[in-house]
């Protein structure tokens, strides 16, 4: 072999780099052991399932993030540096949370307009918001398109030039393009600031190895938080705008007379004779001409004396006016079910005429506690802020320089202490001086967290927030306040939560399938190829060694699909060995010596090996470009695996064989049992092309019919929705009963409920409120799920127990679902186009490219047919989702791999035997590749079958698609692609035309004749 020295050099370099990657594990493991010991010492028990134990472990690791833990003189690394250079586990293996956040820009555009009230402008904003859920364009583009619809003859400058802050950049003569450029610049700046602040928040959250990225094209922020055990807390932490405001307030005695007067006015107008006195356009009531519904529930004070309700008006029926429990600033107390009714009343014309013009009403952030039992009630307090003409608070959170959450030892409660800058301290001093013995309300995101009385002037810019906080809430609030408020609201449009239990289960199933798959391949290679099989085994282990090292160097996060990629790589890695060994066996049957057969076997296999693996890499690159999350990880693993396989199977294996034979030792490439397997085949494949075409056409026609009748089981990432995987204690879960109960709770929106794996585990998929963009949509859906499951269990089910049932949770908004579908279509089309172009360039005949692409379409349609026909029959999920698209593209790569090997041999036969007929050459070529085709398919099927059996329910549909795809791909290479090429070409058209290929064919022919 030429270039042995170069191969040895790269081999040594790869070994050193990989060993270095494994060396990095030692100091990392030491730190992590110390973290576990610390958590055990603080809790008094070694219990990783204990939340306090986890918190202490994370706290220790977070404290070590920037500490130097490896010092090799020149090389110094912190714990965080080491972790970033290692192969780490993804969320589906470790548990945790990933979210996609969309930065909301509609408020920014309104602000840039100077809060314009132009009706056409507001209509354009609303249209853009309505379309955003199902559009692929950014919000600025959507707004402009809507603007041209509602105001085709009006310039944008007429709206934005009135803003004083933009007058130096936008004049009335500015074109729409100039205005849009400025809007986009402002939007990009806000998105960048939001992204940076979210990054800073996550740095303070105390999670190891978070991953935060920004997609500037879509204004989306991707966040991965591995190991997070409280997803609801994390989501709130990420979403919280952290708009902190300090308000002067009306006291309870000051505001109560106004509210009583309003109630009396509404009571007088509550009859049918006087309803016309209230402007119907301003009344937002529930019945009869939008009037206040007279059947509102009486408040709890009135219930104590039923006769008193006769004298009450609509407001007093739902609000305990003047009842202040937590602060002297509260207007009254309202049940959570009646807060919307009070909001409606406050918007009536009567309210606007009677209530103070400078009053801004805000709700308390948390429900009240029962004074007797200490339990949380469903009651909230209402507060009245005093506002000026600017509608802004006199003091806001941008003056906060330091915030800290801690426990107050004298009161035994958690508080958040604040420090302000000089400007804030000055305003705070004035506010406290002017409001001694009066309350000042502290609001966060337009909700009052506390409204303490001012006892004395505070001159040093210090303050304190109390609000019945837990330790975690106090810490989180302090962190977000210290980092600062988000310049733009960020909405969670997609969310994926995996519990640690399911993550551990995925690891076990993935490793089991990996080990069993390797063992089967190793056993087969030894039984079939003898000592040559041992060489391939050593190469295979070297391949795994290099794959792990390369993935760690690249900073890849290993996911369950990533493990599947490694398993698949094992099956495909032996493909190069099989091509070479089968060629060597062929040369040996021709009478050549072992050394000559080895030399020629390797030499004549390179073309097929390179062509086959390049096409696989092309499809994996397309998948890596268009895929997201675990699917992108799968593609990266596949690319690295193919490259490592090429090196180990071709170069490293040749180096081992040469080293062995140079010592005068013999290498066997067959065992007595399988010595003449597939030898001297003489099957007329060309004649069978018509029959196979008819059979395939019939199956595909059945499939197309099923596409319209039976359709597909679309996953949430293709249609949007929420999916919950839940595990119960009882052995068998009645999915029909669960479906019925949840349909009621989801307001007749019937969910998909099915058994997921074992009989005690179910998966619930629903589109209930997926289009609802309100802040409480997620909590409403979860509450409905909780209620339905509680009814099913038939016993007292605490919220904590309910959370324990949920193994994983996925939310995909309609925008993300559309993106995923479009990416899937693009990925498939681009992959097929790349493959066609490569085949066209490599073989110089369009017929080869057409045959290859036709076979790929055939394979995809067959897999789709089986998924459509059997998704209601088979006992495992056959969802069409991102993983399915990854499987389809992998099948495309595998199928073209097989097809290229056949085509390469056909091309070779036409150059070796130009005088033979087209039929004889094609049949001879296909017969000579049957052994390689069957053996490669067999080894690949071994590992995929193990993945299907032992890989777990999460990945079973993915493995099933691969399994069917490999079998169909093997079939189509011979019975679809080859017959099409034969049908499209004339007798001599399959000969190559390049001089280099002619020379290779002539040389091969001479060697064959001499032997």
mmCIF file of N, CA, C and O in Angstrom, residues 631-698:
data_model
loop_
_atom_site.group_PDB
_atom_site.id
_atom_site.type_symbol
_atom_site.label_atom_id
_atom_site.label_comp_id
_atom_site.label_asym_id
_atom_site.label_seq_id
_atom_site.Cartn_x
_atom_site.Cartn_y
_atom_site.Cartn_z
ATOM 1 N N UNK A 631 -32.149 15.526 16.058
ATOM 2 C CA UNK A 631 -32.013 15.085 14.672
ATOM 3 C C UNK A 631 -30.710 15.612 14.075
ATOM 4 O O UNK A 631 -30.008 14.904 13.348
ATOM 5 N N UNK A 632 -30.378 16.851 14.400
ATOM 6 C CA UNK A 632 -29.095 17.387 13.950
ATOM 7 C C UNK A 632 -27.945 16.588 14.572
ATOM 8 O O UNK A 632 -26.938 16.291 13.906
ATOM 9 N N UNK A 633 -28.106 16.206 15.855
ATOM 10 C CA UNK A 633 -27.093 15.387 16.510
ATOM 11 C C UNK A 633 -26.932 14.043 15.831
ATOM 12 O O UNK A 633 -25.814 13.539 15.677
ATOM 13 N N UNK A 634 -28.055 13.444 15.417
ATOM 14 C CA UNK A 634 -28.005 12.174 14.690
ATOM 15 C C UNK A 634 -27.206 12.328 13.402
ATOM 16 O O UNK A 634 -26.371 11.480 13.059
ATOM 17 N N UNK A 635 -27.444 13.422 12.676
ATOM 18 C CA UNK A 635 -26.742 13.650 11.410
ATOM 19 C C UNK A 635 -25.241 13.832 11.633
ATOM 20 O O UNK A 635 -24.420 13.308 10.863
ATOM 21 N N UNK A 636 -24.882 14.579 12.685
ATOM 22 C CA UNK A 636 -23.452 14.792 12.980
ATOM 23 C C UNK A 636 -22.778 13.470 13.312
ATOM 24 O O UNK A 636 -21.669 13.183 12.840
ATOM 25 N N UNK A 637 -23.443 12.643 14.124
ATOM 26 C CA UNK A 637 -22.894 11.330 14.465
ATOM 27 C C UNK A 637 -22.711 10.494 13.200
ATOM 28 O O UNK A 637 -21.691 9.819 13.018
ATOM 29 N N UNK A 638 -23.695 10.548 12.303
ATOM 30 C CA UNK A 638 -23.620 9.759 11.067
ATOM 31 C C UNK A 638 -22.458 10.221 10.193
ATOM 32 O O UNK A 638 -21.722 9.395 9.638
ATOM 33 N N UNK A 639 -22.266 11.533 10.066
ATOM 34 C CA UNK A 639 -21.168 12.057 9.244
ATOM 35 C C UNK A 639 -19.822 11.633 9.810
ATOM 36 O O UNK A 639 -18.944 11.121 9.092
ATOM 37 N N UNK A 640 -19.651 11.854 11.118
ATOM 38 C CA UNK A 640 -18.385 11.484 11.760
ATOM 39 C C UNK A 640 -18.168 9.980 11.677
ATOM 40 O O UNK A 640 -17.053 9.508 11.422
ATOM 41 N N UNK A 641 -19.253 9.217 11.866
ATOM 42 C CA UNK A 641 -19.152 7.761 11.799
ATOM 43 C C UNK A 641 -18.723 7.274 10.433
ATOM 44 O O UNK A 641 -17.879 6.373 10.317
ATOM 45 N N UNK A 642 -19.273 7.847 9.374
ATOM 46 C CA UNK A 642 -18.910 7.434 8.003
ATOM 47 C C UNK A 642 -17.451 7.758 7.718
ATOM 48 O O UNK A 642 -16.709 6.937 7.145
ATOM 49 N N UNK A 643 -17.014 8.957 8.117
ATOM 50 C CA UNK A 643 -15.616 9.352 7.867
ATOM 51 C C UNK A 643 -14.653 8.438 8.625
ATOM 52 O O UNK A 643 -13.659 7.960 8.076
ATOM 53 N N UNK A 644 -14.957 8.174 9.898
ATOM 54 C CA UNK A 644 -14.106 7.276 10.689
ATOM 55 C C UNK A 644 -14.128 5.858 10.120
ATOM 56 O O UNK A 644 -13.096 5.168 10.115
ATOM 57 N N UNK A 645 -15.297 5.433 9.633
ATOM 58 C CA UNK A 645 -15.405 4.098 9.052
ATOM 59 C C UNK A 645 -14.533 3.967 7.811
ATOM 60 O O UNK A 645 -13.897 2.934 7.588
ATOM 61 N N UNK A 646 -14.519 5.002 6.989
ATOM 62 C CA UNK A 646 -13.677 4.976 5.795
ATOM 63 C C UNK A 646 -12.212 4.808 6.163
ATOM 64 O O UNK A 646 -11.478 4.012 5.560
ATOM 65 N N UNK A 647 -11.789 5.545 7.175
ATOM 66 C CA UNK A 647 -10.380 5.485 7.575
ATOM 67 C C UNK A 647 -10.033 4.122 8.154
ATOM 68 O O UNK A 647 -9.028 3.510 7.781
ATOM 69 N N UNK A 648 -10.866 3.624 9.056
ATOM 70 C CA UNK A 648 -10.523 2.369 9.734
ATOM 71 C C UNK A 648 -10.716 1.153 8.835
ATOM 72 O O UNK A 648 -9.899 0.233 8.846
ATOM 73 N N UNK A 649 -11.795 1.130 8.060
ATOM 74 C CA UNK A 649 -12.095 -0.053 7.251
ATOM 75 C C UNK A 649 -11.188 -0.165 6.035
ATOM 76 O O UNK A 649 -10.843 -1.273 5.610
ATOM 77 N N UNK A 650 -10.776 0.966 5.475
ATOM 78 C CA UNK A 650 -9.970 0.932 4.259
ATOM 79 C C UNK A 650 -8.483 1.038 4.575
ATOM 80 O O UNK A 650 -7.688 0.159 4.224
ATOM 81 N N UNK A 651 -8.092 2.093 5.264
ATOM 82 C CA UNK A 651 -6.663 2.340 5.466
ATOM 83 C C UNK A 651 -6.103 1.559 6.660
ATOM 84 O O UNK A 651 -5.070 0.898 6.558
ATOM 85 N N UNK A 652 -6.792 1.648 7.801
ATOM 86 C CA UNK A 652 -6.293 0.971 8.993
ATOM 87 C C UNK A 652 -6.334 -0.552 8.818
ATOM 88 O O UNK A 652 -5.396 -1.273 9.192
ATOM 89 N N UNK A 653 -7.427 -1.060 8.229
ATOM 90 C CA UNK A 653 -7.526 -2.509 7.995
ATOM 91 C C UNK A 653 -6.439 -2.977 7.026
ATOM 92 O O UNK A 653 -5.827 -4.048 7.218
ATOM 93 N N UNK A 654 -6.168 -2.190 5.987
ATOM 94 C CA UNK A 654 -5.117 -2.563 5.033
ATOM 95 C C UNK A 654 -3.753 -2.563 5.718
ATOM 96 O O UNK A 654 -2.907 -3.443 5.472
ATOM 97 N N UNK A 655 -3.547 -1.604 6.604
ATOM 98 C CA UNK A 655 -2.283 -1.525 7.338
ATOM 99 C C UNK A 655 -2.098 -2.772 8.200
ATOM 100 O O UNK A 655 -0.994 -3.346 8.255
ATOM 101 N N UNK A 656 -3.170 -3.221 8.875
ATOM 102 C CA UNK A 656 -3.081 -4.416 9.708
ATOM 103 C C UNK A 656 -2.810 -5.666 8.864
ATOM 104 O O UNK A 656 -1.993 -6.518 9.235
ATOM 105 N N UNK A 657 -3.496 -5.777 7.727
ATOM 106 C CA UNK A 657 -3.300 -6.959 6.870
ATOM 107 C C UNK A 657 -1.887 -7.005 6.309
ATOM 108 O O UNK A 657 -1.239 -8.060 6.289
ATOM 109 N N UNK A 658 -1.387 -5.855 5.879
ATOM 110 C CA UNK A 658 -0.021 -5.813 5.346
ATOM 111 C C UNK A 658 1.000 -6.145 6.427
ATOM 112 O O UNK A 658 1.993 -6.851 6.178
ATOM 113 N N UNK A 659 0.753 -5.619 7.646
ATOM 114 C CA UNK A 659 1.674 -5.917 8.754
ATOM 115 C C UNK A 659 1.690 -7.415 9.041
ATOM 116 O O UNK A 659 2.737 -8.004 9.292
ATOM 117 N N UNK A 660 0.525 -8.046 8.968
ATOM 118 C CA UNK A 660 0.414 -9.477 9.248
ATOM 119 C C UNK A 660 1.073 -10.309 8.139
ATOM 120 O O UNK A 660 1.833 -11.242 8.409
ATOM 121 N N UNK A 661 0.777 -9.966 6.883
ATOM 122 C CA UNK A 661 1.327 -10.759 5.766
ATOM 123 C C UNK A 661 2.818 -10.502 5.566
ATOM 124 O O UNK A 661 3.533 -11.368 5.053
ATOM 125 N N UNK A 662 3.325 -9.319 5.944
ATOM 126 C CA UNK A 662 4.754 -9.049 5.837
ATOM 127 C C UNK A 662 5.572 -9.972 6.733
ATOM 128 O O UNK A 662 6.766 -10.173 6.512
ATOM 129 N N UNK A 663 4.921 -10.504 7.754
ATOM 130 C CA UNK A 663 5.599 -11.448 8.643
ATOM 131 C C UNK A 663 5.496 -12.887 8.121
ATOM 132 O O UNK A 663 5.858 -13.839 8.818
ATOM 133 N N UNK A 664 5.000 -13.051 6.899
ATOM 134 C CA UNK A 664 4.893 -14.380 6.291
ATOM 135 C C UNK A 664 3.697 -15.170 6.757
ATOM 136 O O UNK A 664 3.611 -16.383 6.521
ATOM 137 N N UNK A 665 2.731 -14.508 7.393
ATOM 138 C CA UNK A 665 1.558 -15.206 7.890
ATOM 139 C C UNK A 665 0.406 -15.079 6.889
ATOM 140 O O UNK A 665 0.314 -14.095 6.153
ATOM 141 N N UNK A 666 -0.443 -16.052 6.896
ATOM 142 C CA UNK A 666 -1.551 -16.085 5.951
ATOM 143 C C UNK A 666 -2.803 -15.456 6.572
ATOM 144 O O UNK A 666 -2.996 -15.503 7.783
ATOM 145 N N UNK A 667 -3.624 -14.855 5.724
ATOM 146 C CA UNK A 667 -4.895 -14.283 6.149
ATOM 147 C C UNK A 667 -6.002 -14.969 5.353
ATOM 148 O O UNK A 667 -5.946 -15.036 4.128
ATOM 149 N N UNK A 668 -7.005 -15.494 6.045
ATOM 150 C CA UNK A 668 -8.123 -16.152 5.397
ATOM 151 C C UNK A 668 -9.306 -15.181 5.306
ATOM 152 O O UNK A 668 -9.583 -14.424 6.245
ATOM 153 N N UNK A 669 -9.987 -15.231 4.167
ATOM 154 C CA UNK A 669 -11.149 -14.373 3.970
ATOM 155 C C UNK A 669 -12.437 -15.189 3.807
ATOM 156 O O UNK A 669 -13.422 -14.713 3.268
ATOM 157 N N UNK A 670 -12.348 -16.426 4.264
ATOM 158 C CA UNK A 670 -13.530 -17.278 4.251
ATOM 159 C C UNK A 670 -13.326 -18.395 5.257
ATOM 160 O O UNK A 670 -12.198 -18.681 5.673
ATOM 161 N N UNK A 671 -14.402 -18.983 5.677
ATOM 162 C CA UNK A 671 -14.354 -20.184 6.507
ATOM 163 C C UNK A 671 -14.880 -21.340 5.658
ATOM 164 O O UNK A 671 -15.587 -21.120 4.663
ATOM 165 N N UNK A 672 -14.547 -22.575 6.020
ATOM 166 C CA UNK A 672 -14.972 -23.717 5.194
ATOM 167 C C UNK A 672 -16.470 -23.756 4.924
ATOM 168 O O UNK A 672 -16.915 -24.102 3.834
ATOM 169 N N UNK A 673 -17.256 -23.371 5.924
ATOM 170 C CA UNK A 673 -18.716 -23.451 5.761
ATOM 171 C C UNK A 673 -19.212 -22.484 4.685
ATOM 172 O O UNK A 673 -20.119 -22.798 3.903
ATOM 173 N N UNK A 674 -18.633 -21.261 4.655
ATOM 174 C CA UNK A 674 -19.134 -20.224 3.756
ATOM 175 C C UNK A 674 -18.177 -19.933 2.598
ATOM 176 O O UNK A 674 -18.270 -18.876 1.978
ATOM 177 N N UNK A 675 -17.264 -20.875 2.288
ATOM 178 C CA UNK A 675 -16.240 -20.619 1.276
ATOM 179 C C UNK A 675 -16.848 -20.295 -0.083
ATOM 180 O O UNK A 675 -16.413 -19.367 -0.766
ATOM 181 N N UNK A 676 -17.830 -21.061 -0.525
ATOM 182 C CA UNK A 676 -18.385 -20.881 -1.865
ATOM 183 C C UNK A 676 -19.768 -20.234 -1.856
ATOM 184 O O UNK A 676 -20.527 -20.365 -2.831
ATOM 185 N N UNK A 677 -20.088 -19.554 -0.764
ATOM 186 C CA UNK A 677 -21.386 -18.874 -0.693
ATOM 187 C C UNK A 677 -21.493 -17.807 -1.779
ATOM 188 O O UNK A 677 -20.575 -17.006 -1.975
ATOM 189 N N UNK A 678 -22.617 -17.801 -2.461
ATOM 190 C CA UNK A 678 -22.927 -16.833 -3.517
ATOM 191 C C UNK A 678 -21.966 -16.901 -4.710
ATOM 192 O O UNK A 678 -21.934 -15.991 -5.534
ATOM 193 N N UNK A 679 -21.144 -17.957 -4.791
ATOM 194 C CA UNK A 679 -20.222 -18.092 -5.927
ATOM 195 C C UNK A 679 -20.968 -18.640 -7.138
ATOM 196 O O UNK A 679 -21.893 -19.447 -7.015
ATOM 197 N N UNK A 680 -20.540 -18.191 -8.320
ATOM 198 C CA UNK A 680 -21.059 -18.696 -9.594
ATOM 199 C C UNK A 680 -22.573 -18.534 -9.737
ATOM 200 O O UNK A 680 -23.259 -19.400 -10.306
ATOM 201 N N UNK A 681 -23.108 -17.440 -9.181
ATOM 202 C CA UNK A 681 -24.530 -17.169 -9.376
ATOM 203 C C UNK A 681 -24.796 -16.803 -10.832
ATOM 204 O O UNK A 681 -23.986 -16.143 -11.479
ATOM 205 N N UNK A 682 -25.932 -17.189 -11.333
ATOM 206 C CA UNK A 682 -26.272 -16.875 -12.720
ATOM 207 C C UNK A 682 -27.774 -16.630 -12.815
ATOM 208 O O UNK A 682 -28.504 -17.341 -13.501
ATOM 209 N N UNK A 683 -28.238 -15.592 -12.124
ATOM 210 C CA UNK A 683 -29.659 -15.246 -12.100
ATOM 211 C C UNK A 683 -29.932 -14.185 -13.162
ATOM 212 O O UNK A 683 -29.165 -13.228 -13.309
ATOM 213 N N UNK A 684 -31.015 -14.337 -13.879
ATOM 214 C CA UNK A 684 -31.387 -13.375 -14.926
ATOM 215 C C UNK A 684 -32.186 -12.234 -14.287
ATOM 216 O O UNK A 684 -33.421 -12.218 -14.322
ATOM 217 N N UNK A 685 -31.475 -11.294 -13.678
ATOM 218 C CA UNK A 685 -32.133 -10.179 -12.992
ATOM 219 C C UNK A 685 -32.836 -9.237 -13.968
ATOM 220 O O UNK A 685 -33.867 -8.650 -13.636
ATOM 221 N N UNK A 686 -32.260 -9.065 -15.149
ATOM 222 C CA UNK A 686 -32.840 -8.128 -16.110
ATOM 223 C C UNK A 686 -34.247 -8.548 -16.494
ATOM 224 O O UNK A 686 -35.175 -7.728 -16.574
ATOM 225 N N UNK A 687 -34.441 -9.832 -16.711
ATOM 226 C CA UNK A 687 -35.763 -10.320 -17.121
ATOM 227 C C UNK A 687 -36.800 -10.174 -16.015
ATOM 228 O O UNK A 687 -38.011 -10.143 -16.288
ATOM 229 N N UNK A 688 -36.343 -10.124 -14.774
ATOM 230 C CA UNK A 688 -37.274 -10.013 -13.641
ATOM 231 C C UNK A 688 -37.647 -8.562 -13.333
ATOM 232 O O UNK A 688 -38.408 -8.291 -12.407
ATOM 233 N N UNK A 689 -37.076 -7.645 -14.116
ATOM 234 C CA UNK A 689 -37.344 -6.231 -13.864
ATOM 235 C C UNK A 689 -38.793 -5.844 -14.042
ATOM 236 O O UNK A 689 -39.344 -5.061 -13.265
ATOM 237 N N UNK A 690 -39.465 -6.427 -15.059
ATOM 238 C CA UNK A 690 -40.867 -6.086 -15.305
ATOM 239 C C UNK A 690 -41.758 -6.581 -14.178
ATOM 240 O O UNK A 690 -42.669 -5.873 -13.720
ATOM 241 N N UNK A 691 -41.493 -7.801 -13.717
ATOM 242 C CA UNK A 691 -42.315 -8.362 -12.632
ATOM 243 C C UNK A 691 -42.162 -7.531 -11.358
ATOM 244 O O UNK A 691 -43.149 -7.181 -10.697
ATOM 245 N N UNK A 692 -40.914 -7.225 -11.027
ATOM 246 C CA UNK A 692 -40.680 -6.437 -9.809
ATOM 247 C C UNK A 692 -41.303 -5.050 -9.930
ATOM 248 O O UNK A 692 -41.832 -4.505 -8.956
ATOM 249 N N UNK A 693 -41.262 -4.489 -11.129
ATOM 250 C CA UNK A 693 -41.867 -3.170 -11.332
ATOM 251 C C UNK A 693 -43.365 -3.196 -11.122
ATOM 252 O O UNK A 693 -43.947 -2.282 -10.517
ATOM 253 N N UNK A 694 -44.011 -4.269 -11.599
ATOM 254 C CA UNK A 694 -45.465 -4.400 -11.428
ATOM 255 C C UNK A 694 -45.819 -4.559 -9.946
ATOM 256 O O UNK A 694 -46.750 -3.923 -9.438
ATOM 257 N N UNK A 695 -45.057 -5.428 -9.250
ATOM 258 C CA UNK A 695 -45.322 -5.662 -7.822
ATOM 259 C C UNK A 695 -45.159 -4.360 -7.032
ATOM 260 O O UNK A 695 -46.022 -3.991 -6.209
ATOM 261 N N UNK A 696 -44.067 -3.646 -7.283
ATOM 262 C CA UNK A 696 -43.827 -2.384 -6.564
ATOM 263 C C UNK A 696 -44.894 -1.355 -6.889
ATOM 264 O O UNK A 696 -45.364 -0.619 -6.004
ATOM 265 N N UNK A 697 -45.304 -1.281 -8.134
ATOM 266 C CA UNK A 697 -46.337 -0.315 -8.538
ATOM 267 C C UNK A 697 -47.651 -0.593 -7.827
ATOM 268 O O UNK A 697 -48.336 0.336 -7.378
ATOM 269 N N UNK A 698 -48.006 -1.875 -7.720
ATOM 270 C CA UNK A 698 -49.250 -2.223 -7.033
ATOM 271 C C UNK A 698 -49.196 -1.815 -5.564
ATOM 272 O O UNK A 698 -50.171 -1.274 -5.014
#
